[in-house]
Amino acid sequence: MTATPPPGISVDRILRALADPSRKAIVERLSRGPTSVSSLATPLDITLTAVAQHLQVLEECGLVRTEKVGRVRTCSLEIGGFLPLEQWIRDRRSLWEIRLDQLGDFFTEDDSFTEDDR
Amino acid sequence: MTATPPPGISVDRILRALADPSRKAIVERLSRGPTSVSSLATPLDITLTAVAQHLQVLEECGLVRTEKVGRVRTCSLEIGGFLPLEQWIRDRRSLWEIRLDQLGDFFTEDDSFTEDDR
């Protein structure tokens, strides 16, 4: 059920999008379910125009989808849009753990050298 | 081996820290192993002062640790510093999935209503 993000969406764009407190708050609200543009504006205390601009940024980086039915534009979270960021964090963790393993091997080898040396 | 991030580190600060391309590049470099401040500056083509400022931001949000031994300051990644951001993404996913389950239940109930109604 998780949609894949549009190809070519960079982690940089996702991070820049989420670094804005209003856009982060929009994502937090939408994770509780789809809603209209106007009901996003009220609790954030920002204009409809500002919400529309934030939504455009979030849509462009694959985190939000909006759909106009009649006169109402409904916004939903695209949970798959987090995948590039999640993958980036996983990659940092993997590289860090590989490095830690290499350090472990280095100390084990060093230990056996000391053993032989006695 | 994963250190817990300093208490009170907000996801907002982590996102703002990583939204800067130079700071993201520093984190990417450090995930391959610890290094000195000067060797971080060279590939990024920025001054030592700029690197030091970026490192301070990354240290304050728990993503990087620096240690001065003699005249050399060594920087390491604090992999545990990603935990608040990872947890925030997991929370978005959980809430989104709960909402999806509720929608599923709604349609199942609606189906059984139609069955009874025949």
PDB file of N, CA and C in Angstrom, chain B residues 7 26 35 46-47 50 53 56 65 67 71 80 84-85 98-99 102 106 109-110 117:
ATOM      1  N   PRO B   7      19.102  14.447  26.014  1.00  0.00           N
ATOM      2  CA  PRO B   7      17.668  14.649  26.194  1.00  0.00           C
ATOM      3  C   PRO B   7      17.235  16.019  25.682  1.00  0.00           C
ATOM      4  N   ILE B  26      29.031  16.665   5.748  1.00  0.00           N
ATOM      5  CA  ILE B  26      29.900  16.330   6.891  1.00  0.00           C
ATOM      6  C   ILE B  26      29.427  15.018   7.535  1.00  0.00           C
ATOM      7  N   THR B  35      37.335  11.659  11.581  1.00  0.00           N
ATOM      8  CA  THR B  35      38.377  12.393  10.858  1.00  0.00           C
ATOM      9  C   THR B  35      38.638  13.745  11.525  1.00  0.00           C
ATOM     10  N   ILE B  46      35.330  24.655   1.860  1.00  0.00           N
ATOM     11  CA  ILE B  46      34.912  25.742   2.751  1.00  0.00           C
ATOM     12  C   ILE B  46      36.012  25.975   3.789  1.00  0.00           C
ATOM     13  N   THR B  47      35.954  27.139   4.444  1.00  0.00           N
ATOM     14  CA  THR B  47      37.011  27.478   5.405  1.00  0.00           C
ATOM     15  C   THR B  47      36.905  26.624   6.672  1.00  0.00           C
ATOM     16  N   ALA B  50      34.183  27.923   8.884  1.00  0.00           N
ATOM     17  CA  ALA B  50      32.841  27.478   8.489  1.00  0.00           C
ATOM     18  C   ALA B  50      32.600  26.038   8.944  1.00  0.00           C
ATOM     19  N   GLN B  53      31.880  25.981  12.603  1.00  0.00           N
ATOM     20  CA  GLN B  53      30.509  26.437  12.905  1.00  0.00           C
ATOM     21  C   GLN B  53      29.491  25.332  12.614  1.00  0.00           C
ATOM     22  N   GLN B  56      29.650  22.696  15.246  1.00  0.00           N
ATOM     23  CA  GLN B  56      29.013  23.108  16.504  1.00  0.00           C
ATOM     24  C   GLN B  56      27.495  22.841  16.446  1.00  0.00           C
ATOM     25  N   ARG B  65      30.220  14.195  17.485  1.00  0.00           N
ATOM     26  CA  ARG B  65      31.005  14.413  18.702  1.00  0.00           C
ATOM     27  C   ARG B  65      32.412  14.831  18.275  1.00  0.00           C
ATOM     28  N   GLU B  67      36.482  15.722  19.663  1.00  0.00           N
ATOM     29  CA  GLU B  67      37.377  15.502  20.794  1.00  0.00           C
ATOM     30  C   GLU B  67      38.757  16.039  20.411  1.00  0.00           C
ATOM     31  N   ARG B  71      46.940  18.785  19.387  1.00  0.00           N
ATOM     32  CA  ARG B  71      46.552  19.923  18.545  1.00  0.00           C
ATOM     33  C   ARG B  71      45.460  19.557  17.541  1.00  0.00           C
ATOM     34  N   GLY B  80      23.494   7.448  17.279  1.00  0.00           N
ATOM     35  CA  GLY B  80      22.283   7.531  18.092  1.00  0.00           C
ATOM     36  C   GLY B  80      21.540   8.851  17.941  1.00  0.00           C
ATOM     37  N   PRO B  84      15.802  10.422  17.316  1.00  0.00           N
ATOM     38  CA  PRO B  84      14.556  11.201  17.359  1.00  0.00           C
ATOM     39  C   PRO B  84      13.913  11.353  15.975  1.00  0.00           C
ATOM     40  N   LEU B  85      14.738  11.547  14.936  1.00  0.00           N
ATOM     41  CA  LEU B  85      14.196  11.701  13.580  1.00  0.00           C
ATOM     42  C   LEU B  85      13.590  10.381  13.085  1.00  0.00           C
ATOM     43  N   ILE B  98      -2.733   3.295  11.117  1.00  0.00           N
ATOM     44  CA  ILE B  98      -3.945   3.190  11.948  1.00  0.00           C
ATOM     45  C   ILE B  98      -5.132   3.740  11.159  1.00  0.00           C
ATOM     46  N   ARG B  99      -4.913   4.895  10.545  1.00  0.00           N
ATOM     47  CA  ARG B  99      -5.964   5.548   9.744  1.00  0.00           C
ATOM     48  C   ARG B  99      -6.407   4.636   8.592  1.00  0.00           C
ATOM     49  N   GLN B 102      -8.511   1.846   9.916  1.00  0.00           N
ATOM     50  CA  GLN B 102      -9.861   2.348  10.231  1.00  0.00           C
ATOM     51  C   GLN B 102     -10.690   2.446   8.954  1.00  0.00           C
ATOM     52  N   PHE B 106     -14.071   0.375   7.996  1.00  0.00           N
ATOM     53  CA  PHE B 106     -15.252   1.100   7.554  1.00  0.00           C
ATOM     54  C   PHE B 106     -15.831   0.428   6.307  1.00  0.00           C
ATOM     55  N   GLU B 109     -17.290  -3.079   7.171  1.00  0.00           N
ATOM     56  CA  GLU B 109     -18.621  -2.934   7.805  1.00  0.00           C
ATOM     57  C   GLU B 109     -19.659  -2.556   6.763  1.00  0.00           C
ATOM     58  N   ASP B 110     -19.280  -1.697   5.853  1.00  0.00           N
ATOM     59  CA  ASP B 110     -20.174  -1.231   4.803  1.00  0.00           C
ATOM     60  C   ASP B 110     -20.582  -2.407   3.908  1.00  0.00           C
ATOM     61  N   ASP B 117     -28.521  -6.548   3.687  1.00  0.00           N
ATOM     62  CA  ASP B 117     -29.581  -5.763   3.071  1.00  0.00           C
ATOM     63  C   ASP B 117     -30.209  -6.432   1.856  1.00  0.00           C
TER      64      ASP B 117
END
